[in-house]
mmCIF file of C-alpha atoms in Angstrom:
data_model
loop_
_atom_site.group_PDB
_atom_site.id
_atom_site.type_symbol
_atom_site.label_atom_id
_atom_site.label_comp_id
_atom_site.label_asym_id
_atom_site.label_seq_id
_atom_site.Cartn_x
_atom_site.Cartn_y
_atom_site.Cartn_z
ATOM 1 C CA MET M 1 -10.011 -6.814 -19.933
ATOM 2 C CA SER M 2 -12.666 -8.669 -17.984
ATOM 3 C CA ASP M 3 -14.238 -7.554 -14.735
ATOM 4 C CA SER M 4 -12.138 -10.119 -12.945
ATOM 5 C CA ASP M 5 -9.088 -7.780 -12.920
ATOM 6 C CA ALA M 6 -5.693 -8.878 -14.248
ATOM 7 C CA SER M 7 -4.147 -8.606 -10.767
ATOM 8 C CA PRO M 8 -6.647 -10.357 -8.481
ATOM 9 C CA HIS M 9 -4.335 -10.150 -5.454
ATOM 10 C CA ARG M 10 -4.179 -6.362 -5.474
ATOM 11 C CA ARG M 11 -6.501 -5.226 -2.718
ATOM 12 C CA GLY M 12 -8.538 -2.065 -3.025
ATOM 13 C CA ARG M 13 -7.761 1.110 -1.106
ATOM 14 C CA LEU M 14 -9.635 1.648 2.147
ATOM 15 C CA ILE M 15 -10.460 5.277 2.933
ATOM 16 C CA VAL M 16 -12.148 6.288 6.183
ATOM 17 C CA LEU M 17 -13.899 9.674 6.093
ATOM 18 C CA ALA M 18 -14.808 11.387 9.366
ATOM 19 C CA GLY M 19 -15.702 14.876 10.469
ATOM 20 C CA PRO M 20 -18.271 16.752 12.516
ATOM 21 C CA SER M 21 -21.981 16.493 11.852
ATOM 22 C CA GLY M 22 -23.061 19.246 9.451
ATOM 23 C CA VAL M 23 -19.688 19.602 7.721
ATOM 24 C CA GLY M 24 -21.068 18.316 4.411
ATOM 25 C CA LYS M 25 -19.759 14.742 4.311
ATOM 26 C CA SER M 26 -22.985 13.356 2.821
ATOM 27 C CA SER M 27 -23.017 15.885 -0.037
ATOM 28 C CA VAL M 28 -19.384 15.136 -0.896
ATOM 29 C CA VAL M 29 -19.904 11.359 -0.696
ATOM 30 C CA ARG M 30 -22.972 11.602 -2.955
ATOM 31 C CA LEU M 31 -20.860 13.347 -5.616
ATOM 32 C CA VAL M 32 -17.955 10.891 -5.203
ATOM 33 C CA ARG M 33 -20.350 7.995 -5.817
ATOM 34 C CA GLN M 34 -21.505 9.654 -9.046
ATOM 35 C CA VAL M 35 -18.025 10.308 -10.460
ATOM 36 C CA LEU M 36 -16.456 7.032 -9.272
ATOM 37 C CA PRO M 37 -18.876 4.247 -10.229
ATOM 38 C CA GLU M 38 -16.447 1.476 -9.206
ATOM 39 C CA LEU M 39 -16.439 2.810 -5.626
ATOM 40 C CA TRP M 40 -17.801 0.493 -2.955
ATOM 41 C CA PHE M 41 -19.445 2.670 -0.319
ATOM 42 C CA SER M 42 -20.139 1.066 3.016
ATOM 43 C CA VAL M 43 -23.651 1.749 4.252
ATOM 44 C CA SER M 44 -23.593 1.962 8.046
ATOM 45 C CA VAL M 45 -26.077 0.318 10.358
ATOM 46 C CA THR M 46 -27.743 2.762 12.762
ATOM 47 C CA THR M 47 -30.378 2.751 15.475
ATOM 48 C CA ARG M 48 -31.399 6.373 14.888
ATOM 49 C CA ASP M 49 -34.539 7.378 13.022
ATOM 50 C CA PRO M 50 -34.218 8.375 9.362
ATOM 51 C CA ARG M 51 -33.958 12.094 8.610
ATOM 52 C CA PRO M 52 -36.269 13.537 5.947
ATOM 53 C CA GLY M 53 -35.212 12.211 2.528
ATOM 54 C CA GLU M 54 -32.972 9.424 3.825
ATOM 55 C CA VAL M 55 -33.504 5.996 2.259
ATOM 56 C CA ASP M 56 -33.071 2.717 4.144
ATOM 57 C CA GLY M 57 -30.284 0.636 2.588
ATOM 58 C CA GLU M 58 -28.923 3.625 0.665
ATOM 59 C CA ASP M 59 -28.083 6.250 3.291
ATOM 60 C CA TYR M 60 -28.086 3.840 6.250
ATOM 61 C CA HIS M 61 -29.453 0.474 7.256
ATOM 62 C CA PHE M 62 -31.948 1.538 9.932
ATOM 63 C CA VAL M 63 -32.308 -1.183 12.579
ATOM 64 C CA THR M 64 -33.829 -1.627 16.028
ATOM 65 C CA ALA M 65 -31.692 -1.579 19.155
ATOM 66 C CA ASP M 66 -32.297 -5.319 19.562
ATOM 67 C CA GLU M 67 -31.094 -6.099 16.025
ATOM 68 C CA PHE M 68 -28.014 -3.940 16.604
ATOM 69 C CA ASP M 69 -27.272 -5.862 19.820
ATOM 70 C CA ARG M 70 -27.475 -9.142 17.886
ATOM 71 C CA MET M 71 -25.013 -7.891 15.227
ATOM 72 C CA VAL M 72 -22.525 -6.831 17.928
ATOM 73 C CA THR M 73 -22.851 -10.173 19.727
ATOM 74 C CA ASP M 74 -22.373 -12.127 16.483
ATOM 75 C CA GLY M 75 -19.245 -10.135 15.558
ATOM 76 C CA GLU M 76 -20.786 -8.791 12.354
ATOM 77 C CA LEU M 77 -19.517 -5.212 12.771
ATOM 78 C CA LEU M 78 -16.031 -3.920 11.875
ATOM 79 C CA GLU M 79 -16.620 -1.088 14.324
ATOM 80 C CA TRP M 80 -19.518 0.388 16.224
ATOM 81 C CA ALA M 81 -20.045 3.186 18.691
ATOM 82 C CA SER M 82 -22.560 5.144 20.694
ATOM 83 C CA VAL M 83 -22.995 8.516 19.013
ATOM 84 C CA HIS M 84 -23.659 11.961 20.521
ATOM 85 C CA GLY M 85 -23.656 10.839 24.133
ATOM 86 C CA GLY M 86 -25.795 7.771 23.592
ATOM 87 C CA LEU M 87 -28.347 9.411 21.294
ATOM 88 C CA HIS M 88 -28.008 6.397 18.994
ATOM 89 C CA ARG M 89 -25.530 3.703 17.880
ATOM 90 C CA SER M 90 -23.958 3.156 14.478
ATOM 91 C CA GLY M 91 -21.645 0.508 13.033
ATOM 92 C CA THR M 92 -20.011 -0.878 9.890
ATOM 93 C CA PRO M 93 -20.810 -4.377 8.560
ATOM 94 C CA ALA M 94 -17.415 -6.152 8.375
ATOM 95 C CA GLU M 95 -17.848 -8.941 5.838
ATOM 96 C CA ALA M 96 -18.941 -6.716 2.949
ATOM 97 C CA VAL M 97 -15.937 -4.391 3.435
ATOM 98 C CA ASP M 98 -13.389 -7.226 3.231
ATOM 99 C CA GLU M 99 -15.135 -8.736 0.242
ATOM 100 C CA ALA M 100 -14.994 -5.460 -1.707
ATOM 101 C CA LEU M 101 -11.309 -4.904 -0.829
ATOM 102 C CA ASP M 102 -10.466 -8.464 -1.888
ATOM 103 C CA HIS M 103 -12.063 -7.723 -5.268
ATOM 104 C CA GLY M 104 -9.765 -4.711 -5.697
ATOM 105 C CA LYS M 105 -12.480 -2.083 -5.307
ATOM 106 C CA PRO M 106 -11.820 1.276 -3.636
ATOM 107 C CA VAL M 107 -13.808 1.307 -0.384
ATOM 108 C CA LEU M 108 -15.097 4.388 1.424
ATOM 109 C CA LEU M 109 -16.308 4.309 5.032
ATOM 110 C CA GLU M 110 -18.020 7.406 6.429
ATOM 111 C CA LEU M 111 -17.588 7.160 10.206
ATOM 112 C CA ASP M 112 -17.466 9.158 13.407
ATOM 113 C CA LEU M 113 -14.250 9.715 15.365
ATOM 114 C CA ALA M 114 -14.594 6.586 17.494
ATOM 115 C CA GLY M 115 -15.313 4.504 14.385
ATOM 116 C CA ALA M 116 -12.279 5.888 12.579
ATOM 117 C CA ARG M 117 -10.082 5.029 15.567
ATOM 118 C CA ALA M 118 -11.501 1.498 15.698
ATOM 119 C CA VAL M 119 -10.783 0.905 11.996
ATOM 120 C CA ARG M 120 -7.250 2.286 12.390
ATOM 121 C CA ALA M 121 -6.683 -0.290 15.136
ATOM 122 C CA SER M 122 -8.086 -3.250 13.158
ATOM 123 C CA LYS M 123 -6.991 -2.172 9.656
ATOM 124 C CA PRO M 124 -3.791 -0.095 9.892
ATOM 125 C CA GLU M 125 -3.564 0.037 6.089
ATOM 126 C CA ALA M 126 -6.603 2.335 5.999
ATOM 127 C CA THR M 127 -6.127 6.014 5.107
ATOM 128 C CA LEU M 128 -7.979 8.279 7.538
ATOM 129 C CA VAL M 129 -9.391 11.502 6.071
ATOM 130 C CA PHE M 130 -10.862 14.276 8.214
ATOM 131 C CA MET M 131 -13.365 16.704 6.700
ATOM 132 C CA ALA M 132 -13.271 20.085 8.420
ATOM 133 C CA PRO M 133 -15.519 23.148 8.089
ATOM 134 C CA PRO M 134 -14.018 26.413 6.780
ATOM 135 C CA THR M 135 -14.658 27.972 10.220
ATOM 136 C CA TRP M 136 -16.343 27.053 13.506
ATOM 137 C CA ASP M 137 -19.046 29.694 12.870
ATOM 138 C CA ASP M 138 -19.783 28.087 9.523
ATOM 139 C CA LEU M 139 -20.366 24.734 11.214
ATOM 140 C CA VAL M 140 -22.621 26.273 13.881
ATOM 141 C CA GLN M 141 -24.655 27.944 11.146
ATOM 142 C CA ARG M 142 -25.048 24.688 9.201
ATOM 143 C CA LEU M 143 -26.149 22.721 12.256
ATOM 144 C CA THR M 144 -28.579 25.285 13.634
ATOM 145 C CA SER M 145 -30.174 25.855 10.223
ATOM 146 C CA ARG M 146 -30.942 22.138 9.836
ATOM 147 C CA ALA M 147 -33.925 22.450 12.192
ATOM 148 C CA THR M 148 -34.660 18.707 12.043
ATOM 149 C CA GLU M 149 -33.902 18.219 15.750
ATOM 150 C CA GLU M 150 -34.622 19.963 19.038
ATOM 151 C CA SER M 151 -32.009 22.382 20.326
ATOM 152 C CA ALA M 152 -30.711 19.916 22.938
ATOM 153 C CA ALA M 153 -29.698 17.488 20.179
ATOM 154 C CA THR M 154 -28.030 20.306 18.227
ATOM 155 C CA GLU M 155 -26.070 21.289 21.346
ATOM 156 C CA ARG M 156 -24.884 17.685 21.743
ATOM 157 C CA ARG M 157 -23.714 17.672 18.115
ATOM 158 C CA LEU M 158 -21.778 20.908 18.645
ATOM 159 C CA GLU M 159 -20.102 19.491 21.761
ATOM 160 C CA THR M 160 -19.178 16.346 19.802
ATOM 161 C CA ALA M 161 -17.849 18.527 16.963
ATOM 162 C CA LYS M 162 -15.428 20.313 19.333
ATOM 163 C CA VAL M 163 -13.954 16.957 20.371
ATOM 164 C CA GLU M 164 -13.724 15.790 16.738
ATOM 165 C CA LEU M 165 -12.036 18.986 15.525
ATOM 166 C CA ALA M 166 -9.454 18.663 18.309
ATOM 167 C CA ALA M 167 -8.520 15.198 16.981
ATOM 168 C CA GLN M 168 -7.640 16.266 13.421
ATOM 169 C CA GLU M 169 -3.941 15.483 13.889
ATOM 170 C CA GLU M 170 -4.780 11.784 14.265
ATOM 171 C CA PHE M 171 -5.799 11.695 10.597
ATOM 172 C CA ASP M 172 -3.581 11.187 7.546
ATOM 173 C CA THR M 173 -5.244 13.947 5.504
ATOM 174 C CA VAL M 174 -7.502 16.922 6.256
ATOM 175 C CA ILE M 175 -9.922 18.232 3.630
ATOM 176 C CA VAL M 176 -11.436 21.651 4.373
ATOM 177 C CA ASN M 177 -14.869 21.537 2.783
ATOM 178 C CA THR M 178 -15.154 24.999 1.243
ATOM 179 C CA ASP M 179 -16.452 23.583 -2.043
ATOM 180 C CA VAL M 180 -18.181 20.215 -2.566
ATOM 181 C CA ALA M 181 -16.711 19.639 -6.039
ATOM 182 C CA HIS M 182 -13.151 20.327 -4.886
ATOM 183 C CA SER M 183 -13.557 18.124 -1.784
ATOM 184 C CA CYS M 184 -14.908 15.364 -4.040
ATOM 185 C CA GLU M 185 -11.874 15.678 -6.321
ATOM 186 C CA GLU M 186 -9.480 15.335 -3.365
ATOM 187 C CA LEU M 187 -11.306 12.288 -2.051
ATOM 188 C CA VAL M 188 -11.426 10.573 -5.451
ATOM 189 C CA SER M 189 -7.662 11.052 -5.915
ATOM 190 C CA LEU M 190 -7.069 9.295 -2.580
ATOM 191 C CA LEU M 191 -9.433 6.451 -3.433
ATOM 192 C CA VAL M 192 -7.906 5.649 -6.814
ATOM 193 C CA GLY M 193 -4.316 6.486 -5.862
ATOM 194 C CA ARG M 194 -3.731 9.258 -8.374
ATOM 195 C CA SER M 195 -0.979 11.703 -7.579
ATOM 196 C CA SER M 196 -1.854 15.388 -7.277
ATOM 197 C CA VAL M 197 -0.095 15.921 -10.612
ATOM 198 C CA GLY M 198 -2.011 13.492 -12.673
#
């Protein structure tokens, strides 16, 4: 069968993954991208500075505040939000998402709570998945051990995390990230539509 799929009108599945900073979303997504090569992963646009090891265009598209303003004005973003009390802004390029879905590819968006809510409003067919830590103490430990930011920024992230954890019931599925491989398996099954049996 050719790459142009036998059922061209079957749209791909849209999965939105959210959860508090430090819960391990990036590690799980990295593994999902390895085991599911047909996955189309949306790379968010952000105004924050890259963290050590992050690659522009792979982890995020890092842009200036002015460029972000232009994208918002031109309607190029599916969703966008101020993150961690205005620390920075992030958003999802809209056109690329629709194009991938139209081609029948599974699409994964890794967003914050506000972003997930915005996508639910504009694309009700999306499945919202919340990634939770095993315990609150575990999350605190992960965030404080990062040591890439000053303590004030870490405190903001913890405050944001409390709000996000309180909103779990808004999501279709909750994955407790006790093990990266298991969390990856759960996410892949949602993306490709496999039942838990098979």
